[in-house]
PDB file of C-alpha atoms in Angstrom:
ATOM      1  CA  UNK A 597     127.679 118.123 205.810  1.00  0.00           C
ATOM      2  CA  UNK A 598     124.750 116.651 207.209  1.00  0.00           C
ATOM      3  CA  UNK A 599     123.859 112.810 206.458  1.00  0.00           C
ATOM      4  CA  UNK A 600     120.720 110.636 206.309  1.00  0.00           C
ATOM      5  CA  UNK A 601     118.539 111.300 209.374  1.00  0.00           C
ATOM      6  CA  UNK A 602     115.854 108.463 210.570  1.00  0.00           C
ATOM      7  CA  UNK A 603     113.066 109.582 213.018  1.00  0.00           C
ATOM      8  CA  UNK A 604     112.496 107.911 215.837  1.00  0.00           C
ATOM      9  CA  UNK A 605     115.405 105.789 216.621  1.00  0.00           C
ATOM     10  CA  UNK A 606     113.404 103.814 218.204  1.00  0.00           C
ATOM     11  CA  UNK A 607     109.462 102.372 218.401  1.00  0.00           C
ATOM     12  CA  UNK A 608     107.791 100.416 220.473  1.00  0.00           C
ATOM     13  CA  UNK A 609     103.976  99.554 219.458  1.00  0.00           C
ATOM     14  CA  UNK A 610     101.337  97.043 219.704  1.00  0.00           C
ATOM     15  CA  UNK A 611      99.792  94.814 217.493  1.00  0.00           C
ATOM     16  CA  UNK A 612      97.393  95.717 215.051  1.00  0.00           C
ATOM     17  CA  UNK A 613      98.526  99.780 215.561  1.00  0.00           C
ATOM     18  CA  UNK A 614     100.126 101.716 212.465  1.00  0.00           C
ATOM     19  CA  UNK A 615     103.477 103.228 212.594  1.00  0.00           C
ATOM     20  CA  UNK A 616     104.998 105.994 210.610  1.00  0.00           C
ATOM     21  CA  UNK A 617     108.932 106.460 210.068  1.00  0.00           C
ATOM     22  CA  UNK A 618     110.489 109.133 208.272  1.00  0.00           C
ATOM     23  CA  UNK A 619     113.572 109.299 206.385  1.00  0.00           C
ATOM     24  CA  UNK A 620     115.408 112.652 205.704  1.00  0.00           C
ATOM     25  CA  UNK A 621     117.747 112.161 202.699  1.00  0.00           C
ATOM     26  CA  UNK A 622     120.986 114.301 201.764  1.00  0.00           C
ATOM     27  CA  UNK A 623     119.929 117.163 200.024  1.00  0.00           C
ATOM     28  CA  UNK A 624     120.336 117.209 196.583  1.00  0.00           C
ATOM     29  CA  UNK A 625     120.196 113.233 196.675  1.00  0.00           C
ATOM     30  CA  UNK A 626     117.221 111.939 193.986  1.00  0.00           C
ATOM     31  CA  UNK A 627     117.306 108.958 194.852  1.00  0.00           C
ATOM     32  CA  UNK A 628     116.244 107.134 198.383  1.00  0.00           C
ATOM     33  CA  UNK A 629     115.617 103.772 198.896  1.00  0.00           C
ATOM     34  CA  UNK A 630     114.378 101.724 202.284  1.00  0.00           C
ATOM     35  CA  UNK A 631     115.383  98.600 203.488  1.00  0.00           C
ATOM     36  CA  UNK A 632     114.685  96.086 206.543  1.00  0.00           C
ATOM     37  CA  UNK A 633     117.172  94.451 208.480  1.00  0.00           C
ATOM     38  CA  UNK A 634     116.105  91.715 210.297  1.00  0.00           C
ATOM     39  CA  UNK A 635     118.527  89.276 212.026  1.00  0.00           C
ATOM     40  CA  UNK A 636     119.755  86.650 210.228  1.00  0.00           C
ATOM     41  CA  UNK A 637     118.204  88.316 207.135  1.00  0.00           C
ATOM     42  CA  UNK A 638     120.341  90.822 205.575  1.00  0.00           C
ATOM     43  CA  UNK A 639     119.183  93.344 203.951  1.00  0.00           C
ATOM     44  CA  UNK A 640     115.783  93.312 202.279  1.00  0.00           C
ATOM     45  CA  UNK A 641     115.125  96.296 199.538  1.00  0.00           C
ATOM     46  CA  UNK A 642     111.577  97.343 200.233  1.00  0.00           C
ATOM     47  CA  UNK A 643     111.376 100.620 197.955  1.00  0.00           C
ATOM     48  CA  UNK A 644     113.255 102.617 196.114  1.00  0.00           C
ATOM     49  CA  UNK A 645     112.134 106.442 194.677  1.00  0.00           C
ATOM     50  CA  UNK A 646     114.017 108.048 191.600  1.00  0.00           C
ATOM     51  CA  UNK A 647     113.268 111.556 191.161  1.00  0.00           C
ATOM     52  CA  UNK A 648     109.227 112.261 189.884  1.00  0.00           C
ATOM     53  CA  UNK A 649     109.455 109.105 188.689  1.00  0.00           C
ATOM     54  CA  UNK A 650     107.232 106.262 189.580  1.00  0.00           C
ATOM     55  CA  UNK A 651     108.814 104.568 192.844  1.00  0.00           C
ATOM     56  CA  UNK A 652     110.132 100.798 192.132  1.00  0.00           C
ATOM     57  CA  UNK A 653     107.976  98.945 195.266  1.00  0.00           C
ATOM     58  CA  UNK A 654     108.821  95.200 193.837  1.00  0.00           C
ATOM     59  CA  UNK A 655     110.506  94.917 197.854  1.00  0.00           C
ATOM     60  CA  UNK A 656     107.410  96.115 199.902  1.00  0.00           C
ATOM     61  CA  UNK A 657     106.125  92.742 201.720  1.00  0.00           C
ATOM     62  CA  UNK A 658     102.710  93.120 201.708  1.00  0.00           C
ATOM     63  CA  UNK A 659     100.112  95.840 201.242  1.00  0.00           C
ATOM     64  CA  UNK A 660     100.029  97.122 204.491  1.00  0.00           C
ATOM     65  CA  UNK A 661     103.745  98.875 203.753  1.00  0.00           C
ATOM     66  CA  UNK A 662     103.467 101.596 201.655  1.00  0.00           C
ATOM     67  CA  UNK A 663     105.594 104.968 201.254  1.00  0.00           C
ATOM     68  CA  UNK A 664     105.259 108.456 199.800  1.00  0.00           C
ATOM     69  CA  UNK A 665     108.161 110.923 199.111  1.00  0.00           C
ATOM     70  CA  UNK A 666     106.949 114.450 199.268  1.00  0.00           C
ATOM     71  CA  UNK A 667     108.610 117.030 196.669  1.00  0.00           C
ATOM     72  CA  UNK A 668     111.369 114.984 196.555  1.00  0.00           C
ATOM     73  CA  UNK A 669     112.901 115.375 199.567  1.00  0.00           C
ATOM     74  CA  UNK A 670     111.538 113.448 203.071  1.00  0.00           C
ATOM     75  CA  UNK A 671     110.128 109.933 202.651  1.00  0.00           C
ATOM     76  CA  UNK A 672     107.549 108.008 205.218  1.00  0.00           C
ATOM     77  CA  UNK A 673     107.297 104.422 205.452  1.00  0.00           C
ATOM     78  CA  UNK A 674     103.705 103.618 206.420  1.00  0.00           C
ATOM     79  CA  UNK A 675     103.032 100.059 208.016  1.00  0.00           C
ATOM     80  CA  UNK A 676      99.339  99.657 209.176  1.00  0.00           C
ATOM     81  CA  UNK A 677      98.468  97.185 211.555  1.00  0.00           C
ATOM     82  CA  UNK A 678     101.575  96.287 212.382  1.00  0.00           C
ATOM     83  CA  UNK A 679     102.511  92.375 212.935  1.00  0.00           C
ATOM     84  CA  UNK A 680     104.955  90.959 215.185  1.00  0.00           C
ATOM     85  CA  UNK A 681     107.379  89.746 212.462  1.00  0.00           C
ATOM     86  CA  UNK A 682     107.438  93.165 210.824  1.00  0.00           C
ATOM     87  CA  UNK A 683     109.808  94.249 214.114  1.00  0.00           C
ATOM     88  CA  UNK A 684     113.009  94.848 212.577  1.00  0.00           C
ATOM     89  CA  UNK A 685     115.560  98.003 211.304  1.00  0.00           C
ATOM     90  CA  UNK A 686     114.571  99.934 209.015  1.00  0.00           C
ATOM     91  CA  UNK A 687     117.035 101.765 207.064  1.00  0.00           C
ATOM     92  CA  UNK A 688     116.773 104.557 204.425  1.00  0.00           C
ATOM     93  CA  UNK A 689     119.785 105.402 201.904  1.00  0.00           C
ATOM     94  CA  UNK A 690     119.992 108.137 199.701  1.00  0.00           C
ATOM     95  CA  UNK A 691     121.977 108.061 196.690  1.00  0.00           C
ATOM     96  CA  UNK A 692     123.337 111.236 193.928  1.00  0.00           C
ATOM     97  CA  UNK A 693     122.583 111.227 190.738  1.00  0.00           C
ATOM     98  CA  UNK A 694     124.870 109.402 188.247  1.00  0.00           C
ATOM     99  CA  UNK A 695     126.724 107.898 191.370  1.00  0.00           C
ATOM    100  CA  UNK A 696     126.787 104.440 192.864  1.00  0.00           C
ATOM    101  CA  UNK A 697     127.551 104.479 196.303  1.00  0.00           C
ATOM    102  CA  UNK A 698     124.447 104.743 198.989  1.00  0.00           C
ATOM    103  CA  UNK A 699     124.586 106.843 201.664  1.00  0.00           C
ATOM    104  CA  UNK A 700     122.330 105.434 204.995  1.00  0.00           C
ATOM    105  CA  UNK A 701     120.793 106.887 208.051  1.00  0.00           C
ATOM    106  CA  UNK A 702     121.072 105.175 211.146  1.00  0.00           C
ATOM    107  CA  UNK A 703     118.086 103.154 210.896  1.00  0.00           C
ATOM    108  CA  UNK A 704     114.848 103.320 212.685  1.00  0.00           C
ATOM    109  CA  UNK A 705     114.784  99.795 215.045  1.00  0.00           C
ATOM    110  CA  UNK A 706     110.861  98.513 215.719  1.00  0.00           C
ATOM    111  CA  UNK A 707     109.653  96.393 217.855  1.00  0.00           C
ATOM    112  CA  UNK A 708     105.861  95.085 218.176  1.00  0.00           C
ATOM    113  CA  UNK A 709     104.841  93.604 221.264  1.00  0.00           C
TER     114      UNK A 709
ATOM    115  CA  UNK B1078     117.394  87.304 188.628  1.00  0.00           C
ATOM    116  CA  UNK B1079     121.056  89.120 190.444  1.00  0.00           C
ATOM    117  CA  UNK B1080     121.556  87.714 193.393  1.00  0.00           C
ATOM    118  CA  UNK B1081     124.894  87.458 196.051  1.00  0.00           C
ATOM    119  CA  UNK B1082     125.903  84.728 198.378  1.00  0.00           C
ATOM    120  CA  UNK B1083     127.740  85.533 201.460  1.00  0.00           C
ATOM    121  CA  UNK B1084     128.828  81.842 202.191  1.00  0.00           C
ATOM    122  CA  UNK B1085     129.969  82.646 206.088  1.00  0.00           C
ATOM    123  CA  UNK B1086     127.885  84.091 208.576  1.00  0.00           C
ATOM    124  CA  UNK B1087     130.589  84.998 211.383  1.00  0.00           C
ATOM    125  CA  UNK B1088     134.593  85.383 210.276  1.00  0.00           C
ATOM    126  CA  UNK B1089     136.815  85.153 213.390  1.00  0.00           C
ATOM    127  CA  UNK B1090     140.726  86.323 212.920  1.00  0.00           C
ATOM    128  CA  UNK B1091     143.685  87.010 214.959  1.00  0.00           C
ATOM    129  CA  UNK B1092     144.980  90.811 215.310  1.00  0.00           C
ATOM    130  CA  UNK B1093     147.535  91.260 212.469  1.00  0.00           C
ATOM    131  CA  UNK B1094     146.669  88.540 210.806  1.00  0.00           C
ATOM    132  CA  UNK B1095     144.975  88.813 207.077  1.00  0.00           C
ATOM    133  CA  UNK B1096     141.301  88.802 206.743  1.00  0.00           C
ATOM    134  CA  UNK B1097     139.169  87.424 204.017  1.00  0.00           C
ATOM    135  CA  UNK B1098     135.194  87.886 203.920  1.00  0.00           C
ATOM    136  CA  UNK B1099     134.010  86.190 201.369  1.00  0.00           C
ATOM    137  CA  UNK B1100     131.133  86.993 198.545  1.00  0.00           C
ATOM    138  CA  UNK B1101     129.771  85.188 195.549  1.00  0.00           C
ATOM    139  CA  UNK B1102     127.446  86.740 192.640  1.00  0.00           C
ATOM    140  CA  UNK B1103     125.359  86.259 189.803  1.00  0.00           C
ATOM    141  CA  UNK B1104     124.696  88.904 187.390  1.00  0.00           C
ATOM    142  CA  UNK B1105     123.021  88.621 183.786  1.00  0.00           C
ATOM    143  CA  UNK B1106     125.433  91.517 182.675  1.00  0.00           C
ATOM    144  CA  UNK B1107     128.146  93.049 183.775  1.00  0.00           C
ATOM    145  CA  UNK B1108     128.252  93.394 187.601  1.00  0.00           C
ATOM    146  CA  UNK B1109     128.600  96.151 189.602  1.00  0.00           C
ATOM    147  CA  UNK B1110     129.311  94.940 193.293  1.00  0.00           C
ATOM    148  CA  UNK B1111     129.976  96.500 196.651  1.00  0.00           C
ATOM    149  CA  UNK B1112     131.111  96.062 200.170  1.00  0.00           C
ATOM    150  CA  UNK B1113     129.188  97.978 202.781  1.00  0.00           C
ATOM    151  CA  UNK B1114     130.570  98.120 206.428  1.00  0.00           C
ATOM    152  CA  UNK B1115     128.177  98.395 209.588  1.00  0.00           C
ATOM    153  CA  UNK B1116     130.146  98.862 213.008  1.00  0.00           C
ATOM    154  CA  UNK B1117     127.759  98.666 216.038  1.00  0.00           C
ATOM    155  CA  UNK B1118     125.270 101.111 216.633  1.00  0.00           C
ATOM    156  CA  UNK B1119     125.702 102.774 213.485  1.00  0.00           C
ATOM    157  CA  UNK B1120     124.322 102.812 209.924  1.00  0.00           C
ATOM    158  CA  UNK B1121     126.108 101.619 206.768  1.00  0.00           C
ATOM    159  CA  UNK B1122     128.909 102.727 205.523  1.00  0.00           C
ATOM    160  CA  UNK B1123     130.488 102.089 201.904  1.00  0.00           C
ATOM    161  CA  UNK B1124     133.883 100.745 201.917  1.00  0.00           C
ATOM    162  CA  UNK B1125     134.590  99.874 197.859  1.00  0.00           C
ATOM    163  CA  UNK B1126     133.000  99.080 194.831  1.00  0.00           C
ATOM    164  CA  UNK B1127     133.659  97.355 191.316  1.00  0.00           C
ATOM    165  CA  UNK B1128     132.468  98.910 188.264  1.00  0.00           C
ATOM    166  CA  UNK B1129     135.284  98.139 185.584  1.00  0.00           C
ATOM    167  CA  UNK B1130     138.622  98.271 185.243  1.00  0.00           C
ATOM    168  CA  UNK B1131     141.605  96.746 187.473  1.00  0.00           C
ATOM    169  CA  UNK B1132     140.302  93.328 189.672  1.00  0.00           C
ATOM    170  CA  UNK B1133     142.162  94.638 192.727  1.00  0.00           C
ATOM    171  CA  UNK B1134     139.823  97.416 194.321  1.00  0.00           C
ATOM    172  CA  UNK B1135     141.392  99.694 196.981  1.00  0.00           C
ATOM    173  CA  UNK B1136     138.740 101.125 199.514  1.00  0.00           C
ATOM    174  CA  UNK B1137     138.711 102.551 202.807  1.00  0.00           C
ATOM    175  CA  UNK B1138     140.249 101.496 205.846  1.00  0.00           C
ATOM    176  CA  UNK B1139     142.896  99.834 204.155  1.00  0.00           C
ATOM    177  CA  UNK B1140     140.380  97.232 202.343  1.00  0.00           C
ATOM    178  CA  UNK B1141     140.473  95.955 199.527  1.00  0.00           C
ATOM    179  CA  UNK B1142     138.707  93.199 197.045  1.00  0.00           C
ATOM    180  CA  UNK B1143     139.795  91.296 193.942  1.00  0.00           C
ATOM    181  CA  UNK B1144     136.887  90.325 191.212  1.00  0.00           C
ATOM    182  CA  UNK B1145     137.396  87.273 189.415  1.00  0.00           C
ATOM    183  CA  UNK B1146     135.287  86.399 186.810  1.00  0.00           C
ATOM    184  CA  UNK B1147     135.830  82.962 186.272  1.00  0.00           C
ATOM    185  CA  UNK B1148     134.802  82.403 189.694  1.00  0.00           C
ATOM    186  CA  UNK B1149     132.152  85.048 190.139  1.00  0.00           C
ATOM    187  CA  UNK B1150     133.712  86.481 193.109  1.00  0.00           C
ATOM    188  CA  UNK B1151     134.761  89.532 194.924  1.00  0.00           C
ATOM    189  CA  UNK B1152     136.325  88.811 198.173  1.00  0.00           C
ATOM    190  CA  UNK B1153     136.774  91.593 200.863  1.00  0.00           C
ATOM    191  CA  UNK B1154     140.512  91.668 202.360  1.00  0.00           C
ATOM    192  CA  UNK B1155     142.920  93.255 204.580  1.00  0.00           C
ATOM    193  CA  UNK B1156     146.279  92.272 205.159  1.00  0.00           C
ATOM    194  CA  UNK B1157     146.493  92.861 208.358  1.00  0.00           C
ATOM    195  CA  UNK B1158     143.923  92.965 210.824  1.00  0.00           C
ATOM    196  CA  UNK B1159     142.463  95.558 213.480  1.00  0.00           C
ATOM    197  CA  UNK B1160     140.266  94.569 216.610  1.00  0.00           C
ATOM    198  CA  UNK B1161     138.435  97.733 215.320  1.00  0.00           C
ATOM    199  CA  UNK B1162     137.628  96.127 212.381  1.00  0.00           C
ATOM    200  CA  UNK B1163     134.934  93.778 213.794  1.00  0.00           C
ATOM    201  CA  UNK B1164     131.473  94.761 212.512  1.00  0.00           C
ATOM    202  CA  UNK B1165     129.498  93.295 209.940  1.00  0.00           C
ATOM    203  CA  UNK B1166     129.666  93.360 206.613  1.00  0.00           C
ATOM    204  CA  UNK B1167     127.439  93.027 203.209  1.00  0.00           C
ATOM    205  CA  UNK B1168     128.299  92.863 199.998  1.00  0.00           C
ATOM    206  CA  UNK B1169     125.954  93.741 197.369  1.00  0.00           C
ATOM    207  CA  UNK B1170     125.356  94.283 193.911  1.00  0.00           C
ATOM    208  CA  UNK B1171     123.591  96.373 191.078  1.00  0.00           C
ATOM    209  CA  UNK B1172     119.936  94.607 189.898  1.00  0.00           C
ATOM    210  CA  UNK B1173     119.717  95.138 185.971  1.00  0.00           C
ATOM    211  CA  UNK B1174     115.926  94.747 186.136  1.00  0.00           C
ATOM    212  CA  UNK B1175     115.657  98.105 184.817  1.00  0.00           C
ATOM    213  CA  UNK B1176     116.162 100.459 188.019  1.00  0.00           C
ATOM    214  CA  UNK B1177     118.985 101.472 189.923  1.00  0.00           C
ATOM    215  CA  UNK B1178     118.136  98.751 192.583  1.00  0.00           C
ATOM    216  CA  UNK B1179     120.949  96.586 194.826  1.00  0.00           C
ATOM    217  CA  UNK B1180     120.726  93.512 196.257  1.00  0.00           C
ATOM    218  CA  UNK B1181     122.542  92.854 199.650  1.00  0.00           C
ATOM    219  CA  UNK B1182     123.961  89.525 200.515  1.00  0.00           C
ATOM    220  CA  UNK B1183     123.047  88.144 204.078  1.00  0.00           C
ATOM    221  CA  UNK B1184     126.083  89.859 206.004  1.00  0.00           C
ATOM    222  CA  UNK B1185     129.588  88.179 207.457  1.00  0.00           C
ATOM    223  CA  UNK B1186     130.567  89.252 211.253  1.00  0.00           C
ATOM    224  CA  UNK B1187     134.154  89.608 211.172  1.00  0.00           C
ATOM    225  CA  UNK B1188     135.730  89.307 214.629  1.00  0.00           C
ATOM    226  CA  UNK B1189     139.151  90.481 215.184  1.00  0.00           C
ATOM    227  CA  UNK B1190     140.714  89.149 218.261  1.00  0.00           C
ATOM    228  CA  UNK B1191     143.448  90.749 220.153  1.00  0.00           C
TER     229      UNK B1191
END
């Protein structure tokens, strides 16, 4: 069956612009979560949506991240006016219900110039 | 707070020979811990996780881990090798703030050599 799909791949973007980057979870999965990957850094949890309930965003760096999940399906991460150390991976996982084990896309790699 | 320590950033083995990637935790409850493969170019994969039960975990690819309380630990091993094994790999475990949130270590490189 289909996995996690990331869109784009890849962005490239200036300074100061926004960027949107969508995450299309397994269907079915209720819960997604985002993370960055930055090197030497691991894996940092940014924000993590259960169902209708209110999404966990203890992870999200600052208030210019931010991220909706519409009808429970497709999530955006949002960054506006992007900075240069916010170039990283960004990777979504989806998770079923009851179950433990994540399932990720392949990431969405930025880079601001 | 849960956190995990992966004390090694780059593992570097023989072909054939066992591998050990090594992780540390520390849980306020009981912990539920993972090992997550990424092989270049490609997202996360799960390889094994610990819930309850026996300490030896079998996963995928022939891996496997051993929990040990007393130590707070859940290694990653193999007992023999594959070049195609190199990639890098993250433990992680379960936050018990409330939510169904994990906590990744920093990642080993394991590097196989032929």
């Amino acid at each position: 069956g289909a996995g996690v799909s990331q869109s784009p791949s890849n962005k490239v973007t200036e300074k100061g612009k926004d960027v949107e980057l969508r995450c299309d979870p397994i269907s079915g999965h209720t819960a997604l979560y985002w993370y960055r990957q930055s090197l030497g850094q691991g894996l940092e949890f940014l924000i993590y949506f259960q169902g209708n309930s209110a999404p966990d965003k203890s992870g999200l760096p600052s208030d210019r991240f931010s991220a909706e999940r519409t009808g429970g399906s497709v999530s955006t991460l949002t960054i506006q006016r992007t900075q240069q150390e916010d170039s990283a991976v960004y990777l979504c996982a989806s998770r079923p219900t009851g179950r433990e084990t994540q399932y990720f896309g392949p990431g969405t790699r930025l880079l601001v110039l | 707070a849960q956190s995990v320590a992966q004390p090694e950033d780059q593992v570097n083995v023989a072909e054939g020979n066992p591998l050990t990637v090594k992780c540390t935790y520390s849980v306020s409850g009981n912990p539920y811990l993972f090992w997550y493969v990424q092989y270049p170019n490609r997202g996360l994969q799960f390889l094994l996780k610990y819930i309850t039960g026996d300490n030896l975990v079998k996963g995928s690819y022939g891996f496997e881990a051993e929990f040990n309380k007393s130590q707070t630990s859940f290694h990653l091993k193999k007992p023999s090798a594959l070049v195609s094994d190199s990639a890098l790999y993250f433990c992680a475990v379960r936050d018990y703030s409330g939510t169904y949130k994990y906590i990744f270590g920093t990642g080993t490189r394991l590097k196989v050599l032929a």
